[in-house]
């Protein structure tokens, strides 16, 4: 593996209907949508924005960006 490979900062975009807007608890876990896995925040944010805007008429629907790279390497310093 080459040393010059770009660092992957994996991000997961998921979403679904929430039970309560004050909590991040999904109404039905079987219906949680996995939008995709992305190599950086910029592409994950673009996917998140597209899905969030496409469901704007449903107030209970929420999409989230999960920073998988932080879960995989919890000792990693966050980018500033």
PDB file of C-alpha atoms in Angstrom:
ATOM      1  CA  UNK A   1       0.000   0.000   0.000  1.00  0.00           C
ATOM      2  CA  UNK A   2       1.543   3.328  -0.983  1.00  0.00           C
ATOM      3  CA  UNK A   3       2.409   5.790   1.763  1.00  0.00           C
ATOM      4  CA  UNK A   4       0.883   8.625  -0.267  1.00  0.00           C
ATOM      5  CA  UNK A   5      -2.687   7.262  -0.189  1.00  0.00           C
ATOM      6  CA  UNK A   6      -5.124   9.935   0.993  1.00  0.00           C
ATOM      7  CA  UNK A   7      -6.476   9.522   4.500  1.00  0.00           C
ATOM      8  CA  UNK A   8     -10.006   8.138   4.531  1.00  0.00           C
ATOM      9  CA  UNK A   9     -12.337   9.901   6.921  1.00  0.00           C
ATOM     10  CA  UNK A  10     -15.354   7.618   6.572  1.00  0.00           C
ATOM     11  CA  UNK A  11     -18.812   9.090   7.098  1.00  0.00           C
ATOM     12  CA  UNK A  12     -22.184   7.303   7.092  1.00  0.00           C
ATOM     13  CA  UNK A  13     -25.443   9.059   6.223  1.00  0.00           C
ATOM     14  CA  UNK A  14     -28.610   7.506   7.691  1.00  0.00           C
ATOM     15  CA  UNK A  15     -32.135   8.705   8.297  1.00  0.00           C
ATOM     16  CA  UNK A  16     -35.699   7.906   9.152  1.00  0.00           C
ATOM     17  CA  UNK A  17     -38.762   9.044  11.030  1.00  0.00           C
ATOM     18  CA  UNK A  18     -38.259   9.978  14.672  1.00  0.00           C
ATOM     19  CA  UNK A  19     -40.633   9.229  17.529  1.00  0.00           C
ATOM     20  CA  UNK A  20     -39.994  12.605  19.119  1.00  0.00           C
ATOM     21  CA  UNK A  21     -38.096  15.559  17.706  1.00  0.00           C
ATOM     22  CA  UNK A  22     -36.444  16.141  21.097  1.00  0.00           C
ATOM     23  CA  UNK A  23     -34.793  12.685  20.943  1.00  0.00           C
ATOM     24  CA  UNK A  24     -32.810  10.878  18.267  1.00  0.00           C
ATOM     25  CA  UNK A  25     -34.963   7.748  18.548  1.00  0.00           C
ATOM     26  CA  UNK A  26     -36.201   6.254  15.311  1.00  0.00           C
ATOM     27  CA  UNK A  27     -39.856   5.307  15.013  1.00  0.00           C
ATOM     28  CA  UNK A  28     -39.076   2.002  13.270  1.00  0.00           C
ATOM     29  CA  UNK A  29     -35.526   0.650  13.007  1.00  0.00           C
ATOM     30  CA  UNK A  30     -36.550  -1.612  10.114  1.00  0.00           C
ATOM     31  CA  UNK A  31     -37.267   1.509   8.077  1.00  0.00           C
ATOM     32  CA  UNK A  32     -34.050   3.418   8.808  1.00  0.00           C
ATOM     33  CA  UNK A  33     -32.523   4.328   5.468  1.00  0.00           C
ATOM     34  CA  UNK A  34     -28.811   3.906   4.902  1.00  0.00           C
ATOM     35  CA  UNK A  35     -28.117   6.628   2.351  1.00  0.00           C
ATOM     36  CA  UNK A  36     -24.471   5.713   1.906  1.00  0.00           C
ATOM     37  CA  UNK A  37     -20.895   5.576   3.064  1.00  0.00           C
ATOM     38  CA  UNK A  38     -18.639   8.461   2.019  1.00  0.00           C
ATOM     39  CA  UNK A  39     -14.853   9.023   2.070  1.00  0.00           C
ATOM     40  CA  UNK A  40     -15.012  12.571   3.454  1.00  0.00           C
ATOM     41  CA  UNK A  41     -17.319  15.042   5.153  1.00  0.00           C
ATOM     42  CA  UNK A  42     -17.957  17.160   2.045  1.00  0.00           C
ATOM     43  CA  UNK A  43     -19.501  14.318   0.045  1.00  0.00           C
ATOM     44  CA  UNK A  44     -21.423  13.057   3.081  1.00  0.00           C
ATOM     45  CA  UNK A  45     -22.791  16.551   3.679  1.00  0.00           C
ATOM     46  CA  UNK A  46     -23.924  16.832   0.053  1.00  0.00           C
ATOM     47  CA  UNK A  47     -25.773  13.500   0.332  1.00  0.00           C
ATOM     48  CA  UNK A  48     -27.275  14.497   3.690  1.00  0.00           C
ATOM     49  CA  UNK A  49     -28.484  17.840   2.305  1.00  0.00           C
ATOM     50  CA  UNK A  50     -30.088  16.195  -0.747  1.00  0.00           C
ATOM     51  CA  UNK A  51     -31.982  13.649   1.377  1.00  0.00           C
ATOM     52  CA  UNK A  52     -33.008  16.216   3.992  1.00  0.00           C
ATOM     53  CA  UNK A  53     -34.328  18.595   1.342  1.00  0.00           C
ATOM     54  CA  UNK A  54     -36.227  15.800  -0.427  1.00  0.00           C
ATOM     55  CA  UNK A  55     -38.157  15.014   2.784  1.00  0.00           C
ATOM     56  CA  UNK A  56     -38.824  18.576   3.928  1.00  0.00           C
ATOM     57  CA  UNK A  57     -42.600  17.972   3.952  1.00  0.00           C
ATOM     58  CA  UNK A  58     -42.273  15.313   6.691  1.00  0.00           C
ATOM     59  CA  UNK A  59     -41.423  17.093   9.953  1.00  0.00           C
ATOM     60  CA  UNK A  60     -40.602  13.794  11.720  1.00  0.00           C
ATOM     61  CA  UNK A  61     -37.987  12.733   9.136  1.00  0.00           C
ATOM     62  CA  UNK A  62     -34.360  13.363  10.037  1.00  0.00           C
ATOM     63  CA  UNK A  63     -31.036  12.440   8.466  1.00  0.00           C
ATOM     64  CA  UNK A  64     -27.709  12.240  10.273  1.00  0.00           C
ATOM     65  CA  UNK A  65     -24.029  12.150   9.405  1.00  0.00           C
ATOM     66  CA  UNK A  66     -22.143   9.589  11.504  1.00  0.00           C
ATOM     67  CA  UNK A  67     -18.389  10.189  11.734  1.00  0.00           C
ATOM     68  CA  UNK A  68     -17.270   6.561  11.423  1.00  0.00           C
ATOM     69  CA  UNK A  69     -13.597   7.508  11.394  1.00  0.00           C
ATOM     70  CA  UNK A  70     -13.979   8.740  14.973  1.00  0.00           C
ATOM     71  CA  UNK A  71     -15.502   5.422  16.031  1.00  0.00           C
ATOM     72  CA  UNK A  72     -12.789   3.427  14.265  1.00  0.00           C
ATOM     73  CA  UNK A  73      -9.971   5.472  15.797  1.00  0.00           C
ATOM     74  CA  UNK A  74     -11.217   7.214  18.971  1.00  0.00           C
ATOM     75  CA  UNK A  75      -7.719   8.530  19.757  1.00  0.00           C
ATOM     76  CA  UNK A  76      -7.609  10.506  16.513  1.00  0.00           C
ATOM     77  CA  UNK A  77      -7.594  14.251  16.982  1.00  0.00           C
ATOM     78  CA  UNK A  78     -10.530  15.991  15.269  1.00  0.00           C
ATOM     79  CA  UNK A  79      -9.590  18.127  12.262  1.00  0.00           C
ATOM     80  CA  UNK A  80      -9.665  21.845  12.908  1.00  0.00           C
TER      81      UNK A  80
END
